Coordinates of C-alpha atoms in Angstrom, one line a residue:
M7 CA 89.1 88.6 68.5
T8 CA 92.8 89.1 67.2
A9 CA 92.4 87.5 63.5
L10 CA 94.6 84.4 63.2
H11 CA 97.1 86.1 61.2
E12 CA 97.7 88.9 63.8
L13 CA 98.5 86.4 66.6
P14 CA 102.2 86.5 67.8
A15 CA 103.9 83.0 67.4
A16 CA 104.1 81.9 71.2
D17 CA 100.3 82.4 71.1
L18 CA 100.0 80.1 67.9
V19 CA 102.1 77.3 69.4
A20 CA 100.4 77.5 72.7
G21 CA 97.0 77.3 70.7
Y22 CA 98.3 74.3 68.8
R23 CA 99.3 72.6 71.7
K24 CA 95.9 72.9 73.4
G25 CA 94.5 72.0 70.3
A26 CA 92.7 75.2 70.2
L27 CA 94.3 76.3 67.0
S28 CA 94.7 74.8 63.8
P29 CA 97.7 75.4 61.5
V30 CA 95.6 75.0 58.7
D31 CA 93.0 77.5 60.2
V32 CA 95.8 80.0 60.7
A33 CA 97.6 79.5 57.1
R34 CA 94.4 80.1 55.8
S35 CA 94.3 83.2 57.6
V36 CA 97.6 84.6 56.5
L37 CA 96.8 83.7 52.7
G38 CA 93.6 85.3 52.9
H39 CA 95.4 88.4 54.4
V40 CA 98.1 88.1 51.7
E41 CA 95.8 88.2 49.0
R42 CA 94.2 91.6 50.4
W43 CA 97.3 93.5 50.9
E44 CA 99.7 91.9 48.4
Q45 CA 98.7 93.7 45.2
H46 CA 99.7 97.0 47.3
L47 CA 102.7 95.7 48.6
H48 CA 104.9 93.4 46.6
A49 CA 106.5 92.0 49.5
L50 CA 106.4 88.4 48.3
F51 CA 107.4 85.6 45.1
L52 CA 107.2 82.1 45.3
L53 CA 103.6 82.2 46.9
R54 CA 102.2 78.9 46.3
P55 CA 98.9 78.4 48.4
E56 CA 98.6 74.9 47.9
Q57 CA 101.9 74.1 49.0
V58 CA 101.4 76.3 52.1
L59 CA 98.2 74.6 53.1
A60 CA 100.1 71.1 52.4
Q61 CA 102.5 72.0 55.1
A62 CA 99.8 73.3 57.3
R63 CA 98.1 70.0 57.1
D64 CA 101.4 68.0 57.9
S65 CA 101.8 70.1 61.2
E66 CA 98.2 69.7 62.2
A67 CA 98.8 66.1 61.8
R68 CA 101.9 66.1 64.1
W69 CA 100.4 68.1 66.7
R70 CA 97.4 66.0 67.1
A71 CA 99.7 63.1 67.3
G72 CA 101.3 64.9 70.2
E73 CA 105.0 65.0 68.0
P74 CA 106.0 68.6 66.8
L75 CA 108.8 68.6 65.1
G76 CA 110.2 71.8 67.2
P77 CA 109.3 75.1 69.1
L78 CA 107.5 76.7 65.7
D79 CA 105.9 73.7 64.3
G80 CA 103.0 75.3 62.3
V81 CA 103.7 78.9 62.6
P82 CA 104.0 80.6 58.7
V83 CA 107.4 82.1 58.2
T84 CA 108.7 84.2 55.4
I85 CA 112.3 83.8 54.0
K86 CA 114.3 86.5 52.2
D87 CA 115.3 86.0 48.4
N88 CA 118.8 85.5 49.0
I89 CA 118.6 82.7 51.7
A90 CA 118.6 79.4 49.6
T91 CA 115.5 77.1 49.8
R92 CA 116.0 73.8 48.4
G93 CA 114.1 73.5 44.8
D94 CA 113.7 77.0 44.4
P95 CA 115.7 79.8 42.4
T96 CA 117.8 82.6 44.2
P97 CA 117.6 85.4 42.0
L98 CA 119.3 87.7 44.6
G99 CA 117.2 90.6 43.4
T100 CA 118.3 91.0 39.8
A101 CA 117.0 90.0 36.4
A102 CA 120.6 89.1 35.7
T103 CA 120.8 85.8 37.8
D104 CA 120.7 82.3 36.7
L105 CA 117.4 81.0 38.3
A106 CA 118.6 77.4 38.5
P107 CA 117.0 75.8 41.8
A108 CA 119.0 75.7 44.9
T109 CA 120.2 72.2 45.8
A110 CA 119.9 72.4 49.4
D111 CA 118.5 75.1 52.1
A112 CA 120.8 77.8 53.6
P113 CA 121.4 77.1 57.3
P114 CA 118.3 79.8 58.1
A115 CA 115.8 78.0 55.9
A116 CA 117.3 74.6 57.3
R117 CA 116.8 75.4 60.8
M118 CA 113.1 76.8 60.2
R119 CA 111.9 73.2 58.1
E120 CA 113.5 71.2 60.9
T121 CA 111.2 72.9 63.1
G122 CA 108.4 72.2 61.0
A123 CA 107.6 76.4 60.5
V124 CA 105.2 76.7 57.4
F125 CA 107.0 78.6 54.3
L126 CA 104.7 81.2 53.3
A127 CA 107.1 82.5 50.5
K128 CA 110.2 84.1 49.9
T129 CA 110.5 88.0 50.3
T130 CA 111.6 90.3 47.5
M131 CA 115.0 92.3 47.8
P132 CA 117.0 95.0 45.5
D133 CA 119.5 93.6 43.0
Y134 CA 122.2 92.0 45.0
G135 CA 121.0 93.3 48.2
M136 CA 123.1 96.3 47.6
L137 CA 120.1 99.2 48.3
S138 CA 118.3 100.1 51.1
S139 CA 115.2 100.0 49.5
G140 CA 112.7 97.5 47.3
L141 CA 113.6 98.6 44.0
S142 CA 114.7 95.7 41.6
S143 CA 115.0 94.6 38.3
Y144 CA 113.5 91.2 38.7
H145 CA 110.7 91.9 41.7
K146 CA 107.8 94.2 41.5
L147 CA 108.6 97.7 43.3
A148 CA 108.2 96.8 47.2
R149 CA 106.1 99.2 49.3
N150 CA 105.5 100.3 52.8
P151 CA 102.4 99.3 54.4
W152 CA 102.3 102.7 56.5
D153 CA 102.3 104.6 53.2
L154 CA 102.3 103.1 50.0
T155 CA 104.4 106.1 48.3
K156 CA 107.4 105.2 50.7
T157 CA 109.9 102.4 50.8
P158 CA 109.8 99.9 53.4
G159 CA 113.8 99.9 53.0
G160 CA 116.1 97.2 52.2
S161 CA 117.9 95.0 51.5
S162 CA 115.4 92.8 53.4
A163 CA 112.5 95.0 52.0
G164 CA 109.7 92.4 51.6
A165 CA 110.4 91.1 55.0
G166 CA 109.8 94.5 56.5
S167 CA 106.8 95.1 54.6
A168 CA 105.6 91.7 55.2
A169 CA 106.1 91.8 58.6
A170 CA 104.4 95.4 59.3
A171 CA 101.5 94.3 56.9
G172 CA 100.6 91.2 59.1
Y173 CA 101.9 88.5 56.8
G174 CA 102.1 86.0 59.9
P175 CA 104.6 86.4 62.9
L176 CA 107.7 85.2 61.8
H177 CA 110.3 86.9 58.8
I178 CA 113.9 86.3 57.9
G179 CA 116.2 88.9 56.8
T180 CA 120.0 89.6 56.1
D181 CA 121.9 92.6 56.9
I182 CA 125.5 93.7 55.9
G183 CA 125.0 97.5 56.4
G184 CA 121.8 98.1 58.0
S185 CA 119.5 95.6 55.9
L186 CA 117.7 94.2 58.9
R187 CA 117.5 97.3 61.0
L188 CA 116.4 99.8 58.1
P189 CA 113.5 98.3 56.8
A190 CA 112.6 97.3 60.4
G191 CA 112.8 101.1 61.5
W192 CA 111.2 102.3 58.4
C193 CA 108.4 99.6 58.9
G194 CA 107.6 99.9 62.4
I195 CA 108.7 96.5 63.4
F196 CA 111.2 95.0 65.7
T197 CA 114.7 93.1 64.4
L198 CA 117.9 91.6 65.9
K199 CA 121.0 91.8 64.0
P200 CA 122.8 89.3 65.9
S201 CA 126.8 89.1 66.7
L202 CA 128.6 88.0 63.8
G203 CA 128.5 84.2 63.5
R204 CA 125.5 83.9 66.2
I205 CA 123.2 82.5 63.4
P206 CA 125.0 80.4 60.9
I207 CA 124.6 81.3 57.3
D208 CA 125.8 80.3 53.8
P209 CA 127.9 81.9 52.3
P210 CA 129.1 83.6 55.1
Y211 CA 130.8 87.2 54.3
M212 CA 132.6 89.8 56.3
G213 CA 130.1 91.7 58.3
R214 CA 126.9 89.9 57.0
A215 CA 124.4 88.2 59.3
A216 CA 121.0 87.0 58.9
G217 CA 118.5 87.9 61.7
P218 CA 114.7 87.7 62.9
M219 CA 112.2 90.2 61.8
T220 CA 108.7 90.2 63.7
R221 CA 106.5 92.8 65.4
T222 CA 107.6 91.9 68.8
V223 CA 110.9 91.1 71.0
A224 CA 109.2 87.9 72.2
D225 CA 108.6 86.4 68.7
S226 CA 112.5 87.3 67.7
A227 CA 113.8 85.5 70.8
L228 CA 111.9 82.4 69.6
M229 CA 113.3 82.5 66.4
M230 CA 116.5 82.9 67.9
Q231 CA 116.2 79.6 69.7
V232 CA 116.0 78.0 66.2
L233 CA 118.1 80.6 64.1
S234 CA 121.2 79.9 66.2
R235 CA 121.5 76.6 66.2
P236 CA 124.9 75.2 64.9
D237 CA 125.7 74.5 61.1
A238 CA 129.3 73.5 59.9
R239 CA 128.8 75.2 56.3
D240 CA 129.3 78.4 58.0
S241 CA 133.1 79.0 58.6
M242 CA 132.8 82.0 60.3
S243 CA 130.1 80.9 63.0
L244 CA 130.5 81.3 66.8
P245 CA 130.9 78.3 68.9
Y246 CA 127.1 77.1 69.9
Q247 CA 126.2 78.0 73.1
E248 CA 122.8 77.3 74.9
I249 CA 121.4 80.8 75.7
A250 CA 118.2 81.1 77.4
W251 CA 116.7 83.0 74.8
S252 CA 113.1 83.0 76.6
S253 CA 114.7 85.0 79.3
A254 CA 114.5 87.9 76.8
D255 CA 111.2 88.9 78.4
R256 CA 112.6 89.4 81.8
G257 CA 114.1 92.5 81.0
A258 CA 111.9 94.9 82.6
G259 CA 114.1 95.0 85.7
R260 CA 117.6 95.0 83.6
L261 CA 117.6 98.8 83.1
K262 CA 118.4 100.0 86.4
G263 CA 122.1 101.0 86.8
L264 CA 123.0 100.4 83.1
R265 CA 125.5 102.4 81.1
I266 CA 124.0 104.1 78.0
G267 CA 125.7 105.5 75.6
L268 CA 123.4 108.0 73.6
L269 CA 124.7 108.7 70.0
L270 CA 122.6 111.5 68.1
E271 CA 124.9 112.2 65.3
A272 CA 126.7 109.6 62.9
G273 CA 129.6 111.5 62.0
C274 CA 129.1 111.2 58.6
G275 CA 126.8 111.1 55.7
L276 CA 123.2 112.7 55.9
P277 CA 122.0 115.2 58.8
V278 CA 119.7 113.8 61.3
D279 CA 116.0 114.9 60.7
P280 CA 114.9 116.9 63.8
E281 CA 111.8 114.6 64.0
V282 CA 114.2 111.4 64.4
T283 CA 116.2 113.3 67.1
A284 CA 113.4 114.0 69.0
A285 CA 112.1 110.5 69.0
V286 CA 115.5 109.1 70.1
Q287 CA 115.8 111.6 72.8
A288 CA 112.6 110.7 74.0
A289 CA 113.3 107.3 74.2
A290 CA 116.6 108.0 76.2
V291 CA 114.2 109.9 78.7
V292 CA 112.2 106.4 79.1
F293 CA 115.9 104.8 80.1
E294 CA 116.6 107.4 82.4
R295 CA 113.3 107.5 84.4
A296 CA 113.7 103.3 84.5
G297 CA 117.1 103.8 86.4
A298 CA 119.8 103.8 83.5
V299 CA 122.7 106.2 83.4
V300 CA 122.4 107.8 80.1
A301 CA 125.4 109.9 78.7
P302 CA 126.2 111.5 75.5
M303 CA 128.5 110.0 72.7
K304 CA 130.6 111.6 70.4
P305 CA 130.3 110.9 66.8
F306 CA 133.3 107.8 65.9
M307 CA 132.6 107.3 62.1
T308 CA 134.0 109.4 59.7
Q309 CA 133.1 110.0 56.0
A310 CA 136.4 108.4 55.0
M311 CA 135.3 105.3 56.8
L312 CA 132.0 105.2 55.4
D313 CA 133.7 106.2 51.8
G314 CA 136.1 103.6 51.8
M315 CA 133.6 100.7 52.7
D316 CA 131.3 102.4 49.8
H317 CA 134.2 102.3 47.3
F318 CA 135.4 99.0 48.1
W319 CA 131.8 97.6 47.7
R320 CA 131.8 99.4 44.7
M321 CA 134.7 97.5 43.5
R322 CA 133.6 94.3 44.7
S323 CA 130.4 94.6 42.5
H324 CA 132.4 95.9 39.6
V325 CA 134.4 92.7 39.6
D326 CA 131.3 90.6 40.0
M327 CA 129.6 92.1 37.0
R328 CA 132.9 91.8 34.6
G329 CA 132.2 88.0 35.4
I330 CA 128.6 87.8 33.8
A331 CA 127.8 88.2 30.1
P332 CA 127.3 91.8 28.8
E333 CA 123.5 91.0 28.0
A334 CA 123.1 89.7 31.5
K335 CA 124.5 92.9 32.9
A336 CA 122.4 94.8 30.6
R337 CA 119.4 93.8 32.9
V338 CA 120.8 95.0 36.2
L339 CA 119.3 98.0 37.7
P340 CA 120.8 101.0 36.0
Y341 CA 121.5 102.7 39.2
I342 CA 123.5 99.7 40.5
Q343 CA 125.5 99.6 37.0
R344 CA 126.7 103.0 37.3
W345 CA 127.6 102.5 41.2
A346 CA 129.7 99.7 40.3
D347 CA 131.0 100.9 37.0
S348 CA 132.3 104.3 38.9
A349 CA 135.1 101.7 40.4
A350 CA 136.6 100.6 37.0
E351 CA 139.5 103.2 37.0
M352 CA 140.4 102.8 40.8
S353 CA 143.9 101.7 41.5
G354 CA 145.2 98.9 43.6
E355 CA 146.2 101.2 46.1
A356 CA 142.9 102.8 46.1
V357 CA 141.2 99.5 46.9
F358 CA 143.7 98.7 49.4
R359 CA 143.2 102.0 51.4
A360 CA 139.3 101.6 50.9
F361 CA 139.4 98.2 52.5
S362 CA 141.5 99.5 55.4
Q363 CA 138.3 101.5 56.5
F364 CA 136.3 98.1 57.4
H365 CA 139.2 97.6 59.8
N366 CA 139.2 101.2 60.9
T367 CA 135.5 101.2 61.5
R368 CA 135.8 98.1 63.7
V369 CA 138.2 99.5 65.9
A370 CA 136.4 103.0 66.5
A371 CA 133.2 101.2 67.1
V372 CA 134.7 99.0 69.8
N373 CA 136.7 101.8 71.3
A374 CA 133.6 104.1 71.3
C375 CA 131.6 101.6 73.1
R376 CA 133.7 100.3 75.6
A377 CA 132.4 102.6 78.3
F378 CA 129.0 101.7 77.7
D379 CA 126.9 98.4 78.5
F380 CA 124.5 99.7 75.3
V381 CA 124.4 102.4 73.1
I382 CA 121.0 103.8 71.9
S383 CA 120.9 106.0 68.5
P384 CA 118.5 106.5 65.6
V385 CA 118.5 103.6 62.8
S386 CA 118.5 106.0 60.1
P387 CA 119.1 109.7 60.3
V388 CA 115.7 110.2 57.9
P389 CA 112.5 108.2 57.5
A390 CA 111.3 106.5 54.9
F391 CA 112.0 107.9 51.4
P392 CA 109.8 107.6 48.0
A393 CA 109.3 104.2 47.1
D394 CA 110.7 104.4 43.5
Y395 CA 114.2 106.0 45.1
A396 CA 117.2 103.6 45.2
S397 CA 118.5 105.4 48.4
P398 CA 117.6 108.5 50.3
T399 CA 119.8 110.5 47.9
N400 CA 119.0 108.6 44.9
D401 CA 122.5 109.2 43.8
P402 CA 124.8 106.1 42.9
L403 CA 127.6 108.2 43.8
R404 CA 126.4 109.0 47.2
P405 CA 124.4 105.3 48.2
L406 CA 125.2 105.0 51.3
E407 CA 124.8 108.5 53.1
H408 CA 122.2 106.8 55.4
I409 CA 123.8 103.8 57.0
G410 CA 126.5 105.9 59.5
F411 CA 124.6 104.4 62.5
T412 CA 124.1 101.0 61.3
V413 CA 127.1 99.9 59.4
P414 CA 129.7 100.1 62.1
F415 CA 127.7 97.4 64.0
N416 CA 128.1 95.0 61.1
M417 CA 132.2 95.5 61.1
S418 CA 132.7 95.5 65.0
E419 CA 130.1 92.3 64.9
Q420 CA 128.2 93.8 67.7
P421 CA 124.5 93.0 68.1
A422 CA 122.2 95.4 67.5
A423 CA 118.3 95.8 67.2
S424 CA 115.8 98.1 65.9
I425 CA 112.6 99.0 67.6
N426 CA 110.1 101.5 66.8
C427 CA 110.2 104.8 69.3
G428 CA 107.9 107.0 67.6
Y429 CA 106.1 108.7 64.7
T430 CA 106.6 111.6 62.2
S431 CA 104.3 114.5 61.9
T432 CA 103.2 112.3 58.7
G433 CA 102.8 109.1 60.7
L434 CA 105.8 107.0 59.4
P435 CA 107.7 104.8 62.0
I436 CA 110.8 106.0 63.3
G437 CA 113.4 103.4 64.5
L438 CA 115.7 103.3 67.7
Q439 CA 119.1 101.1 67.4
V440 CA 119.8 99.3 70.6
A441 CA 123.5 98.1 70.2
G442 CA 125.3 95.8 72.9
Q443 CA 129.0 94.3 73.5
R444 CA 129.9 91.8 71.4
F445 CA 128.3 88.6 71.9
D446 CA 125.6 89.8 74.5
D447 CA 122.7 89.1 71.9
L448 CA 120.5 88.2 74.9
G449 CA 121.4 91.5 76.7
V450 CA 120.0 93.3 73.3
L451 CA 116.9 91.4 73.4
Q452 CA 116.5 92.1 77.0
V453 CA 117.0 95.7 76.9
A454 CA 114.8 95.9 73.9
R455 CA 111.9 94.2 75.6
A456 CA 112.2 96.6 78.6
Y457 CA 112.0 99.4 76.3
E458 CA 108.9 97.8 74.5
I459 CA 107.0 97.4 77.7
L460 CA 107.8 101.1 79.0
R461 CA 107.3 102.9 75.4
G462 CA 103.6 102.8 75.9
D463 CA 101.1 102.1 73.6
Q464 CA 101.8 102.2 69.5
R465 CA 99.8 103.0 66.6
P466 CA 97.4 100.2 65.1
W467 CA 99.3 98.4 62.4
P468 CA 98.3 99.4 58.9
Q469 CA 95.6 97.4 57.2
P470 CA 95.0 96.8 53.5
P471 CA 93.6 99.9 51.7
S472 CA 90.1 98.5 51.3
E473 CA 89.9 97.3 55.0
A474 CA 91.2 100.8 56.1
L475 CA 88.7 102.5 54.3
R476 CA 85.5 100.2 55.7
Q477 CA 86.9 101.0 59.2
L478 CA 86.5 104.9 58.3
D479 CA 82.7 104.2 57.4

């Protein structure tokens, strides 16, 4: 039988409704599994088992009374460090942050609390979310359950690791240049970076989105029912729409006749690893055999676009760090300090020109995608890199060479997902990005679900080292 902590959210809710499953038993199963894994992964902080069990008991009472709060009542969820939860500190991954408790839940956390989800823990992230790894001056180094010597990615590092390790079915991360999709790709899970404003957040920012991180497309679709509900605090949110998120499961017949662009080169940054290219090309064949019309796309990003966004973010971080005390800045990860300090001599004109690349990227992405219904590409040009590296290059002056496929869809506000499409010769997952037209979040889920059905069997999820050894005996 499938262990309770391995069950998808829909199965848990169905079991609660029938009285066949108990939220308390599920919580205990997840906590026990976390206990076996967490010493190796460092995916969580603020793990408080007694509070978890108290929430589960409350949920169980509601289900027995036939009065669940919502479609995720009793389902365990983790929430990324930078999404505020009432009464908890929000360190943003850095030892430089004031640890005052948040006075209110940020919108994604509020929606989860309203639906009765069981808050398992917060998940770890790098300093200020500005790395695609789990390296942090505040949290322990997060690791990838597929290979403990590798990074889970970032900045939703702990969330990606927790989802792949089976810390329950639901996890919430954020993304401003790839921070949902990169860890999803490197951890072999599914995520949706929605259209900007589809999921309200606070504080909002250009390109920034929250999104679900799950093992299956269906669980992410279920989360979207809750996370997409309106919240007035997000000044950039979209008008609320009643979207039939449950119809994501009907995507199997959607591929016939779709125009799908195949983007194999980003146009900037690191060259694509041959194993990554081969996996994405194999996925394209799956789409073609299902009746889609797949056509090659020319790269539309340029190194100038990528460098401009990098330089603007450096200046933003440089200004932020000038606003904190020197002793606090000294606690920031040295890689981040060096990256931000490199902007100290930038002129006003240089900052303006750097900022202009955000709009240039948006226009280029929209124009390039106009001829297609969806675009498929690698999530990252390379597989997961060493866990103690800040980025694939590990060079603070070349920090974003791996986000050429992901960042344009933050700036164009288009939805983009990551779904596993294969493995390297050493067994590391490879992520396929599926991007859609702006506002077509449901379409992306449906296409990803169709591929999920057609891609065939996947490798078993990784197990804690002690359990993996027992299975080999």
